[in-house]
XYZ file of C-alpha atoms in Angstrom:
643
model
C -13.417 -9.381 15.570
C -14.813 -8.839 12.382
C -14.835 -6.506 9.211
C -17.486 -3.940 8.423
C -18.736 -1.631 5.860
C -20.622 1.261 5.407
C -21.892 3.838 2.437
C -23.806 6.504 3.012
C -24.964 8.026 -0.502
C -26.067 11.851 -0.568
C -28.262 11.296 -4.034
C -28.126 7.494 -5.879
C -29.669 4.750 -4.465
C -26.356 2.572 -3.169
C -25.815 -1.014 -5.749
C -26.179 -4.182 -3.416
C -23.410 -5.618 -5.794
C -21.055 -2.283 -4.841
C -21.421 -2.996 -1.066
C -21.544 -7.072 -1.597
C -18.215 -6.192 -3.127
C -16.441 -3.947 -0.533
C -17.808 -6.494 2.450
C -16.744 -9.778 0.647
C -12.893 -8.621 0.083
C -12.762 -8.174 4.146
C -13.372 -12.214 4.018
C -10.723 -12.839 5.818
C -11.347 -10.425 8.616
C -14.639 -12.724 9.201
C -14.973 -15.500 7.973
C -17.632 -17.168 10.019
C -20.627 -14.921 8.956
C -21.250 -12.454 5.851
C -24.405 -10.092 6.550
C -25.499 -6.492 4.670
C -28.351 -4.081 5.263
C -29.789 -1.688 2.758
C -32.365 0.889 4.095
C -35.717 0.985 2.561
C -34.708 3.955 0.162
C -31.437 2.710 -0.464
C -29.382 5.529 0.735
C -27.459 4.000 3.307
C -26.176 0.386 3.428
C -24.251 -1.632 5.698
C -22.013 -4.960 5.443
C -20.318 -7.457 7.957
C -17.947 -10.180 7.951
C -17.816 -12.073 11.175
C -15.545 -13.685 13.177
C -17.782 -15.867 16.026
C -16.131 -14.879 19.295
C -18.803 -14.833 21.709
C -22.264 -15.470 21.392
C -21.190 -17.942 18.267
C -25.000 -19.200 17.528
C -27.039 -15.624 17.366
C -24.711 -12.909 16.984
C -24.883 -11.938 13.530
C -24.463 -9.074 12.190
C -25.672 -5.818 10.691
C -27.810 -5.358 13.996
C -31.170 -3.580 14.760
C -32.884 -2.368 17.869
C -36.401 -3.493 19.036
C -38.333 -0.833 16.770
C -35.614 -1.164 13.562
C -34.697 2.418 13.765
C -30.934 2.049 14.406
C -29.216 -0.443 12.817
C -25.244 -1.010 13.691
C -22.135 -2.523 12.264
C -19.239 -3.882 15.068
C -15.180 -5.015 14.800
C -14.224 -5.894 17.937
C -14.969 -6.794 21.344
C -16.579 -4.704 24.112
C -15.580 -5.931 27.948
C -17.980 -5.698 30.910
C -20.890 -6.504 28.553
C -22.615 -8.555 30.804
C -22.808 -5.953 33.148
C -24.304 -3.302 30.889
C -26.384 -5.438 29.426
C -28.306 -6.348 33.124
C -28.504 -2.464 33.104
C -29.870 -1.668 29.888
C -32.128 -4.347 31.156
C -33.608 -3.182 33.876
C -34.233 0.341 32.398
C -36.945 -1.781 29.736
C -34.251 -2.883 26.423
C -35.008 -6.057 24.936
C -32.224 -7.760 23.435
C -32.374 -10.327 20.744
C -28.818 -12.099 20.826
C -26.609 -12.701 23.235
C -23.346 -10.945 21.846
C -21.308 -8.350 23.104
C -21.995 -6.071 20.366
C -25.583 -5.662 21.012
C -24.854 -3.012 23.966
C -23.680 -0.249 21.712
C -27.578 -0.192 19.965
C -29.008 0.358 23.173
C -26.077 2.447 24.922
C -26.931 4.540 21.815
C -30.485 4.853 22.262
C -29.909 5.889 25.716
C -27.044 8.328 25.216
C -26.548 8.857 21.586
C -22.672 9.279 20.811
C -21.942 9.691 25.468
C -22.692 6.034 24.494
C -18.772 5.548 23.854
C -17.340 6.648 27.352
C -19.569 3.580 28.462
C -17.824 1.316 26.201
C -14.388 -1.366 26.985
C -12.100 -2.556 24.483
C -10.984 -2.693 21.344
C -13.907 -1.427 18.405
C -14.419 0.088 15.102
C -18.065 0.512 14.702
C -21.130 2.344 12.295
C -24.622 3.288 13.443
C -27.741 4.414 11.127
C -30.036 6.336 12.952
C -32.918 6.375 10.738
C -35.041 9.131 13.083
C -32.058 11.902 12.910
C -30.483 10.017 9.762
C -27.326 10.430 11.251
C -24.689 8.335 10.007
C -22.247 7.369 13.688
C -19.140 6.232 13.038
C -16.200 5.673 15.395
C -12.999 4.248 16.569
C -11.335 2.531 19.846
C -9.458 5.263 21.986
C -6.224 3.862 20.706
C -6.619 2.999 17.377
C -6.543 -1.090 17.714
C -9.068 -1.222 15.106
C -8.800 0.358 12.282
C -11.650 2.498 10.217
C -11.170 4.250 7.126
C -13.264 6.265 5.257
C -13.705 8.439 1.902
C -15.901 10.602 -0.467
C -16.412 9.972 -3.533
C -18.959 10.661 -6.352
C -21.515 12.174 -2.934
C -21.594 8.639 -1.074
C -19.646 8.530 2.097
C -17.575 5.363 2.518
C -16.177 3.893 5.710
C -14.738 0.135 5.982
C -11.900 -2.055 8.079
C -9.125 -1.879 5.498
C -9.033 0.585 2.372
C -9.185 -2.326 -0.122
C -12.746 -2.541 0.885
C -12.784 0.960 -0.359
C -11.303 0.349 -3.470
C -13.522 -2.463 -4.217
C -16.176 -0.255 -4.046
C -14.788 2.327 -7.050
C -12.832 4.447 -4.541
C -9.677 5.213 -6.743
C -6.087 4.314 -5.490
C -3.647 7.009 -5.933
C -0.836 7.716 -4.207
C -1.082 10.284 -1.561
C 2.580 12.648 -1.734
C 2.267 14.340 1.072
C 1.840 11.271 3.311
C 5.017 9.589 1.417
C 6.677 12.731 2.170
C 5.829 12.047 5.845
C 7.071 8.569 6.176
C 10.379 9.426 4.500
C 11.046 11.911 7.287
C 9.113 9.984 9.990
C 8.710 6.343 9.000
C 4.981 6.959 9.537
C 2.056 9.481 8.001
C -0.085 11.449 10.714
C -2.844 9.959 12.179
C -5.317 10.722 10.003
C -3.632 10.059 6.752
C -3.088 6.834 4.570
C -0.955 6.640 1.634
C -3.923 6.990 -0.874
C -5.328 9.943 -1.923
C -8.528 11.487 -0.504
C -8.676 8.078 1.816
C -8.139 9.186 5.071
C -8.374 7.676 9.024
C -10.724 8.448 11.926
C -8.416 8.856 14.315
C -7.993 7.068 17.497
C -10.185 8.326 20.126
C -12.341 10.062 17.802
C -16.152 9.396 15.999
C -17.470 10.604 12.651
C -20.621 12.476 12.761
C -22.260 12.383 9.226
C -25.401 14.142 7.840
C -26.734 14.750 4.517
C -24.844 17.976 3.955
C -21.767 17.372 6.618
C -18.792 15.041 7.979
C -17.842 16.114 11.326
C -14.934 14.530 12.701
C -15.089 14.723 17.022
C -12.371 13.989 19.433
C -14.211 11.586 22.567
C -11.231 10.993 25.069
C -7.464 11.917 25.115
C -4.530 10.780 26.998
C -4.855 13.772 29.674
C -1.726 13.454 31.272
C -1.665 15.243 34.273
C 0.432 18.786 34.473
C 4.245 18.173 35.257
C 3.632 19.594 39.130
C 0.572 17.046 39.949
C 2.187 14.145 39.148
C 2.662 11.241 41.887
C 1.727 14.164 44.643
C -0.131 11.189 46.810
C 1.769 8.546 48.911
C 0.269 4.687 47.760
C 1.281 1.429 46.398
C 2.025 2.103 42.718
C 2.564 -1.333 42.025
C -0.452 -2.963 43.958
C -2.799 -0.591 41.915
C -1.452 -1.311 38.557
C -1.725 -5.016 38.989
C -5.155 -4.529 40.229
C -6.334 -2.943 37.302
C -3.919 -4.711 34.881
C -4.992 -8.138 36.249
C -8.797 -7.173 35.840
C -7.996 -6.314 32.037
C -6.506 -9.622 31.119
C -9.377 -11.263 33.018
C -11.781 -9.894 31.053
C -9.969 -10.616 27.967
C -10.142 -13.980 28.795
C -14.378 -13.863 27.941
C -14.295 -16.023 25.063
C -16.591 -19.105 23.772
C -13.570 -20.363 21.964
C -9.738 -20.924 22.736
C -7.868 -17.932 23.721
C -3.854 -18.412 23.248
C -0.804 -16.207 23.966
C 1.858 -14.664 21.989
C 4.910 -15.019 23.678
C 8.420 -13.318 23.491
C 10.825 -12.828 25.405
C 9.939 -9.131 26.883
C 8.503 -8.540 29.560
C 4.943 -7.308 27.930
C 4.358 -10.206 26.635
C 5.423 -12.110 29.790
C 3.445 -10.416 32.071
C 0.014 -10.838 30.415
C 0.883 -14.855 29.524
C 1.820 -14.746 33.729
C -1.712 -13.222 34.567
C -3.317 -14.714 31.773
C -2.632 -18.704 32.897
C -3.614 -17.958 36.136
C -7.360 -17.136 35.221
C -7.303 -19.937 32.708
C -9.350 -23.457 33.113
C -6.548 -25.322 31.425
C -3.055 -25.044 30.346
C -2.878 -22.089 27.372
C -1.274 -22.318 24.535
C 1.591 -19.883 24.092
C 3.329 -19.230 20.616
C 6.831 -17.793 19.990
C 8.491 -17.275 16.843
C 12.271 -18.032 16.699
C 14.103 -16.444 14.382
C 17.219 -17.727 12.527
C 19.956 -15.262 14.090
C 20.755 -15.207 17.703
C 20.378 -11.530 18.164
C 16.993 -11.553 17.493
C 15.883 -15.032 18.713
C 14.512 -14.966 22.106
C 13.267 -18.347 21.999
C 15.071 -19.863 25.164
C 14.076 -16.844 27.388
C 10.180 -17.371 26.300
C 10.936 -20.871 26.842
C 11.662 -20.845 29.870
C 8.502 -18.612 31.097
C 6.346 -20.944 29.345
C 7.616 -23.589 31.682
C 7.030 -20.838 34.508
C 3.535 -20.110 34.170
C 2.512 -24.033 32.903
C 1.675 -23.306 29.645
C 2.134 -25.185 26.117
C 4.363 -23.953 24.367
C 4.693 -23.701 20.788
C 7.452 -22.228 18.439
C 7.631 -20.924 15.230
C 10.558 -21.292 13.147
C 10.699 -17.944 10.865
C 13.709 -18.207 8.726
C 14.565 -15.220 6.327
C 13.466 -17.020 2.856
C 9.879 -17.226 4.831
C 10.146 -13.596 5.432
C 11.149 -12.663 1.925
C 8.569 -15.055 0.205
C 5.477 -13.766 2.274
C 6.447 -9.814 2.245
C 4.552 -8.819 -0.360
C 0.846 -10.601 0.872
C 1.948 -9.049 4.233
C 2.268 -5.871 2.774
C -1.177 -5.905 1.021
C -2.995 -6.668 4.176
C -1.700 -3.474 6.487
C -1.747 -1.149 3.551
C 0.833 0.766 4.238
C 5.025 0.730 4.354
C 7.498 -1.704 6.520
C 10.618 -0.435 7.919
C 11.674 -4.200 8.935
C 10.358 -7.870 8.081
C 8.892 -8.140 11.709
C 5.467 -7.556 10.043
C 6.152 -10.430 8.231
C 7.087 -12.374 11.299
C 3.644 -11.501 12.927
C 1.388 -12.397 9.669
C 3.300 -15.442 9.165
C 2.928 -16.244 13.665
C -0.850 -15.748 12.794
C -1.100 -17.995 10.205
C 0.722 -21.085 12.678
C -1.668 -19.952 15.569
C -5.166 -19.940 13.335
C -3.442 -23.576 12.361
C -3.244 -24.725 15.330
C -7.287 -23.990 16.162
C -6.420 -20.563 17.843
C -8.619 -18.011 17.298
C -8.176 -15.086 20.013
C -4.897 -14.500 21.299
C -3.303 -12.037 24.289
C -0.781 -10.076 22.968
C 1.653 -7.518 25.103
C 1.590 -4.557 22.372
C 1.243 -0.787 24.233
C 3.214 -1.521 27.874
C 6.331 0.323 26.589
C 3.870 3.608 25.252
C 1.992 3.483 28.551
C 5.316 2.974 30.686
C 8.131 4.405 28.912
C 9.401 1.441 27.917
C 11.147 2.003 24.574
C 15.453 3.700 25.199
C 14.860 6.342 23.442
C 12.505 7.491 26.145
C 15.245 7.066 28.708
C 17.531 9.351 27.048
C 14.831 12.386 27.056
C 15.082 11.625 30.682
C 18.733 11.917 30.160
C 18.662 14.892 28.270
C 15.413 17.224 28.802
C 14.135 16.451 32.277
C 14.985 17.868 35.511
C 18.218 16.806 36.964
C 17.986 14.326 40.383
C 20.741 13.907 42.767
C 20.757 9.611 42.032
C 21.353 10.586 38.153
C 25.198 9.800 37.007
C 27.244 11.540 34.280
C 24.711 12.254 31.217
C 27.522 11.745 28.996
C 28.513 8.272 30.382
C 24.703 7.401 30.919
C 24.052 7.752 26.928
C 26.701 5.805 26.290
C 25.636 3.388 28.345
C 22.324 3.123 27.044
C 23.405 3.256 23.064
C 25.688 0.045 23.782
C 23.066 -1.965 25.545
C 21.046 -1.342 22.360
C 23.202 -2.254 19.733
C 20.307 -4.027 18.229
C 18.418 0.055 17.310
C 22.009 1.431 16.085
C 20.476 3.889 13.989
C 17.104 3.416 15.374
C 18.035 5.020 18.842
C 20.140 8.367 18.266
C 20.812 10.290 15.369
C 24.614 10.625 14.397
C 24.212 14.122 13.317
C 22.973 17.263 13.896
C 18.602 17.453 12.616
C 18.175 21.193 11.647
C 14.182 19.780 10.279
C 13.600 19.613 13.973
C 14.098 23.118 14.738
C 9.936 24.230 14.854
C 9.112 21.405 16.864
C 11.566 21.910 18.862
C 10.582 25.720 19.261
C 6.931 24.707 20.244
C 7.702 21.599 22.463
C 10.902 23.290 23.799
C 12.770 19.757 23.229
C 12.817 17.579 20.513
C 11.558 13.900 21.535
C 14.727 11.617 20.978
C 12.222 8.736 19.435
C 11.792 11.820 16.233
C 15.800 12.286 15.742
C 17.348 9.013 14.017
C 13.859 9.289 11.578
C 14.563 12.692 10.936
C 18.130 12.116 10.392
C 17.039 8.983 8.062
C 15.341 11.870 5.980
C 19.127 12.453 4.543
C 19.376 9.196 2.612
C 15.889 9.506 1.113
C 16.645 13.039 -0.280
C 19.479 11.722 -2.063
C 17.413 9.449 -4.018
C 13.932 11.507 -4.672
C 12.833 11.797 -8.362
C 13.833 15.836 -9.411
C 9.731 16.350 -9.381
C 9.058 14.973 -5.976
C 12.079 16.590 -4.762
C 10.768 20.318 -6.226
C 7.069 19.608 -5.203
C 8.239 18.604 -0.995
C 11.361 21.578 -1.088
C 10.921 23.566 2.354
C 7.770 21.613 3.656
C 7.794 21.116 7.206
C 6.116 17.754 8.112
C 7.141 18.417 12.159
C 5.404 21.357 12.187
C 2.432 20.132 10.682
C 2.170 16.975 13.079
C 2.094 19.123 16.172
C -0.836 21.376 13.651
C -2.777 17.776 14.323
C -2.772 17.765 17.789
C -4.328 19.837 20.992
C -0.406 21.193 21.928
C -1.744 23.800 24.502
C -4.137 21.052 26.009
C -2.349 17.692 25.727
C 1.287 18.550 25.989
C 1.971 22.335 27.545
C 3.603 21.803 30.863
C 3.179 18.293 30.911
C 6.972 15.886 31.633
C 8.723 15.310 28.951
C 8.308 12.127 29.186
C 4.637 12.210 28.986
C 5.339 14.915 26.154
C 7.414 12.091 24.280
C 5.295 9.356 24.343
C 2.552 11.482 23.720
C 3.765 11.915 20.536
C 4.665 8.640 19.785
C 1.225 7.254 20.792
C -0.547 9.295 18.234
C 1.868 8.756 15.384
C 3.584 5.394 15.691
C 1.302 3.070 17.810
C -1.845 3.434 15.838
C -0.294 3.608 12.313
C 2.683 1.032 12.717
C 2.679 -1.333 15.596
C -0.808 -1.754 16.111
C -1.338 -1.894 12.463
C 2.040 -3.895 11.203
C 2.403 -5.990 14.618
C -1.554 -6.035 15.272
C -4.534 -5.723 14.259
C -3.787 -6.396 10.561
C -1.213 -9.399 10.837
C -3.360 -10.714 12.498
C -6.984 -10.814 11.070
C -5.006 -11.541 7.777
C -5.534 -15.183 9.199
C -8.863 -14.484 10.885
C -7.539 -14.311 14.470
C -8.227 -11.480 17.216
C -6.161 -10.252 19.260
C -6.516 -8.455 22.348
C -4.285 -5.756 23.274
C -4.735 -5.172 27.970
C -2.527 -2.688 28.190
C -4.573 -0.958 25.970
C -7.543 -1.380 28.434
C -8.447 2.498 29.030
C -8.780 2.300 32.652
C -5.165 0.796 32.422
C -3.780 3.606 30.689
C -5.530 6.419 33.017
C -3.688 4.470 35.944
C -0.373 4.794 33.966
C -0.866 8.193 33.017
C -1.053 9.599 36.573
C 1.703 7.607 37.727
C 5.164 9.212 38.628
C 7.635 9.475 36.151
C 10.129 7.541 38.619
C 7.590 4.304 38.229
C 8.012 4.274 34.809
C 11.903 5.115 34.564
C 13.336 4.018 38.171
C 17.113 4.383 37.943
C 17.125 4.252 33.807
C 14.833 0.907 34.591
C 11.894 1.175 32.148
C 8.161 -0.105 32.882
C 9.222 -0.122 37.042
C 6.159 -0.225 37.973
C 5.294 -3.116 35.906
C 8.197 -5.398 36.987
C 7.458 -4.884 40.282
C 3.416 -5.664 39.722
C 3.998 -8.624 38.245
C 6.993 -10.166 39.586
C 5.527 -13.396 41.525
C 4.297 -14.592 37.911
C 7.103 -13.785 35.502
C 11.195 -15.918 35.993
C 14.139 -13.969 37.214
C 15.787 -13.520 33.822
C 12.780 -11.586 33.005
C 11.993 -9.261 35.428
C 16.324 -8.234 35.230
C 16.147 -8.178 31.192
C 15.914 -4.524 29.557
C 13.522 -3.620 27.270
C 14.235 -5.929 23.839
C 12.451 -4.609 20.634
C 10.855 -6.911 18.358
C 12.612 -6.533 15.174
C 13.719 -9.255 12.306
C 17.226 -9.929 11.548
C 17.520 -6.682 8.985
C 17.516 -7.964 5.108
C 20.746 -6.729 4.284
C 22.702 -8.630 7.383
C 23.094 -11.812 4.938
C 23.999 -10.683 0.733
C 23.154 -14.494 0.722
C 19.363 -14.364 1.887
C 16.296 -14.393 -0.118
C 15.271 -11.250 1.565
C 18.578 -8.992 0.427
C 18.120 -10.482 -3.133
C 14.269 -9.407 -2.728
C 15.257 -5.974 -1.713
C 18.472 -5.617 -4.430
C 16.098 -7.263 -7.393
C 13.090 -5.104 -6.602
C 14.860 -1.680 -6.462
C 17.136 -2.501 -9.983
C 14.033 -3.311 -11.455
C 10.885 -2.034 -13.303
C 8.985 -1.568 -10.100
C 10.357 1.513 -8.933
C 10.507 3.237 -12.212
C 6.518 3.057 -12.051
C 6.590 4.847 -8.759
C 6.764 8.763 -9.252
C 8.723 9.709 -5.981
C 12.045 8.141 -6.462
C 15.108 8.212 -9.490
C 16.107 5.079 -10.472
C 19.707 5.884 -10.846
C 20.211 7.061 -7.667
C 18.705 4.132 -5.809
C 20.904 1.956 -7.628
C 24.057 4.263 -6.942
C 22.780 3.713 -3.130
C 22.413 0.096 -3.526
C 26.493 0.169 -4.769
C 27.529 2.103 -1.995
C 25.582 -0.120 0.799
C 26.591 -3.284 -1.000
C 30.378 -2.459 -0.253
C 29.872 -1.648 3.906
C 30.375 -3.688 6.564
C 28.147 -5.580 7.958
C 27.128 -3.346 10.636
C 27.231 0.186 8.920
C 24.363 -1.743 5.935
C 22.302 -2.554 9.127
C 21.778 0.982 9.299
C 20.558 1.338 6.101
C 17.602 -0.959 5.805
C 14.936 1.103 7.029
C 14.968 3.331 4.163
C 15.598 0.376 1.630
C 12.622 -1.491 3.406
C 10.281 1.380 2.815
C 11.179 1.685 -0.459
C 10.736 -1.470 -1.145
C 7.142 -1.637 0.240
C 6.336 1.540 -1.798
C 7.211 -0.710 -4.943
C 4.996 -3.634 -3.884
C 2.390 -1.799 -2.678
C 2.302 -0.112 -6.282
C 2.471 -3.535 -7.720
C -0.520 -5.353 -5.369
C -2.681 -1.742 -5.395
C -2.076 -0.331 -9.248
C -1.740 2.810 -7.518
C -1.670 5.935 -10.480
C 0.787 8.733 -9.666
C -2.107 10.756 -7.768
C -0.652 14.117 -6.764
């Protein structure tokens, strides 16, 4: 994994210093290797930090192919490489290192931007072609890596994180209407950031960039199949997803260093570190982080599969004064808002595993979006999909599920009715369950916007807009509503929070990759043609899994539901570090700086929480968290109002 830049100027000559700047604050993304390119008229340039991997002699980076007419840019890794290469091989390319990342120059060559239907993994890349003068830009078909990009003064920027942006005289300003969107969906859309005129190539997409145009093209969707084709043939559901899910960590393991494990107690995470030790030479090392509050520690259950599958294990203490004191670096390397500490957790897990000589870890993020693994996904089943003659009472079902996940009160079902739901309910005909508690959230923030914010958002529908992002009539008309659902999810919440705030970004903070097989495409075209009863079998999520993997993962395992990974919430403990961080923040100067919210009223909020139970202030950090991060990230970013 690495970090790379690009700039792409329509009149001046680019400044080495300007791009030297932008590629030296994504250090810590690489920092094994530091390489730029310029073209001979200065109008394009192109910088990369490295990370050594694979190939850790001769793989630097910018790269060029035989006749220096293309030169490239890579974050990430690309699987089967060995394989392609042997091809590209044989039809006359010469290759000059022996890293993964060398494929995509010749792919290129060959098929131009087909080249990324070729390629396996996780990747951000940029590509000069000097004959068209074509700037190529794109992005993994699930948004592991992230690339940004802006315009400003005519040069095109693109980089790994937006600080490289800024760092290159982008300005930060706050972007409203993607504030707007978090508050009523505790993310922005998938293109969006919170900084103005800074925006996202989506997931599955590639920038096409000339002199006079940015095009922005969609590559590969989710495709689920239509509601009436799904599951029609009779086979062994579970045989085939192993197959291909076994293949994925396998190649994952392709490393010339270490590769490690995170470990939890789920069944995600379990399942790869099962797979994963038996393709492994020696024991691996698996790391857990153990939290300091028994609902949220799953220490003993990871334990105990580490003694399963015969690896080393290693724990992490995370205690909550660790969580408060770190929040605010956290926060400045995703770049965007926290609705919980567990971003925290992960930057701080990173930092013990790049201690402990680690440098590429297997991590179990996208099972419960490719599997319907999260409850809220269970009750659409409950609620929207066609009744079956095994279902029980829906009423007693629900309640059911919402006491077995005590640990998401608030997170899981909305306590009262969500009229901002009514267009997307109109176009979807349903309202995905995961969208109701956010929506619902939306209440609390209202209360406290700043009279100008509140006037400048009055009647804007962010719902409606979302589903004005995506292809409705080709991605979601007639599919399940379960596909429908997480669907949705998967191009709102996986790219912008968990693979961003328990990914990509928590992790190459400390400079260590991780690699994400679930996320393997040819996993997730399995999964999508899969019956909805293999992912939901008798309100058991991720069947299909359990039963795939079951010889490798313990008992308690395979029987435990889905457990989210959240930190114990700030405002459990008055006494913590973390509730004083959140209750000295928000009565401070901070948030008067910030132009969305009214001082007053926060503090009126922060009086009326202060005197709940326990419980009911659970339900109330979410908000506080995000504004919180709004108030550091104003602090770390000098953000100016924007508009």
């Amino acid at each position: 994994m690495c970090g790379i830049v690009a700039m792409f100027s329509k009149t001046e000559p680019i400044r080495e210093d300007e791009l030297q700047r932008a590629t030296r604050t994504l250090d810590h993304r690489g920092p094994d290797g530091h390489g730029l390119w310029l073209s001979p008229a200065r109008r394009v340039g192109l910088g990369h930090t490295r990370l050594s991997i694979i190939d850790l002699q001769t793989g630097d980076q910018p790269l060029a192919n035989e006749d220096g007419t293309v030169h490239a840019v890579v974050n990430g890794e690309l699987y089967d490489f060995v394989r392609l290469r042997r091809e590209l091989e044989g039809r006359g390319h010469r290759f000059k290192t022996r890293s993964d990342s060398e494929i995509l120059l010749h792919l290129y060559e060959d098929l131009g931007a087909n080249a990324l239907h070729q390629l396996r993994g996780e990747f951000a890349l940029a590509l000069w072609d000097d004959a068209a003068q074509v700037l190529f830009a794109a992005r993994d078909r699930f948004g592991i890596k992230p690339l940004y990009y802006a315009r400003h003064n005519d040069t095109l920027y693109l980089a790994s994180e937006i600080k490289a942006l800024l760092a290159a005289g982008v300005p930060a300003r706050w972007d409203h209407e993607s504030l707007l969107q978090v508050t009523q969906m505790f993310c922005f859309h998938q293109d969006r950031t919170l900084f103005e005129g800074i925006y996202q190539v989506p997931p599955g997409h590639y920038l096409w960039a000339t002199r006079n145009q940015v095009r922005l093209i969609r590559y590969w969707d989710f495709d689920y199949p239509r509601a009436e084709a799904i599951g029609r043939e009779p086979r062994d559901h579970a045989a085939e997803f192993r197959a291909v899910f076994d293949e994925a960590v396998r190649l994952r393991m392709h490393a010339d260093v270490p590769v490690g494990c995170y470990l939890s107690g789920g069944l995600d995470s379990c399942a790869t570190l099962g797979l994963a030790a038996r393709h492994a030479s020696a024991p691996i090392k698996a790391f857990t982080i153990s939290f300091d509050h028994e609902d949220y520690d799953e220490r003993a259950i990871a334990q105990e599969m580490a003694a399963h599958a015969g690896v080393d294990f290693h724990p992490i203490e995370m205690r909550r004064e660790t969580l408060a004191d770190h929040f605010s670096e956290a926060l400045w390397h995703s770049e965007t808002m926290f609705i919980n500490a567990h971003g925290v957790a992960k930057f701080m897990l990173s930092r013990a595993v790049r201690a402990a000589g680690i440098k590429v870890v297997l991590t179990g993020e996208g099972a419960d979006e490719i599997l319907a693994g999260y409850p809220w996904f269970r009750r659409d089943m409950l609620l929207h999909a066609p009744p079956t003659s095994g279902r029980g009472d829906v009423h007693r079902e629900l309640a059911i599920l919402q006491e077995k996940n005590k640990v998401l009160d608030g997170l899981l079902i909305a306590g009262t009715e969500v009229p901002l739901l009514g267009s997307l309910g109109r176009i979807l005909g349903f309202v995905p369950s995961w969208l109701e508690p956010f929506a619902a959230t939306f209440s609390t923030f209202a209360q406290v916007f700043s009279p100008s914010f509140a006037e400048e958002v009055r009647g804007r529908d962010t719902y409606r807009d979302f589903l004005a992002g995506l292809d409705v009539a080709g991605q979601l008309t007639g599919r399940d509503v379960i596909n429908q659902s997480m669907y949705t999810w998967s191009k709102i919440i996986l790219p912008n929070y968990i693979l961003n705030v328990l990914g990509d970004r928590m992790e190459m903070a400390n400079s260590v990759e991780g690699r994400v097989p679930f996320l393997d495409h040819h996993v997730v075209e399995v999964a999508r043609r899969l019956p909805i009863s293999q992912k939901i079998h008798d309100m058991t999520e991720k069947y299909v899994l359990r039963e795939a993997v079951r010889p490798v993962i313990t008992d308690t395992v395979y029987r435990r539901q889905k457990h989210p990974f959240l930190a114990p919430p700030a405002l459990l403990d008055p006494r913590s570090r973390l509730f004083e961080l959140v209750q000295d923040t928000l009565r401070g100067p901070a948030l008067a700086a910030l132009p969305f919210f009214a001082p007053a009223q926060v503090r009126a909020l922060l009086d009326s929480v202060a005197s709940l139970e326990t419980p009911a202030r659970a339900a109330f950090d979410a908000p506080l968290m995000l504004i919180l991060s709004a108030c550091l990230l104003q602090q770390r970013f000098g953000m100016s109002a924007g508009g």
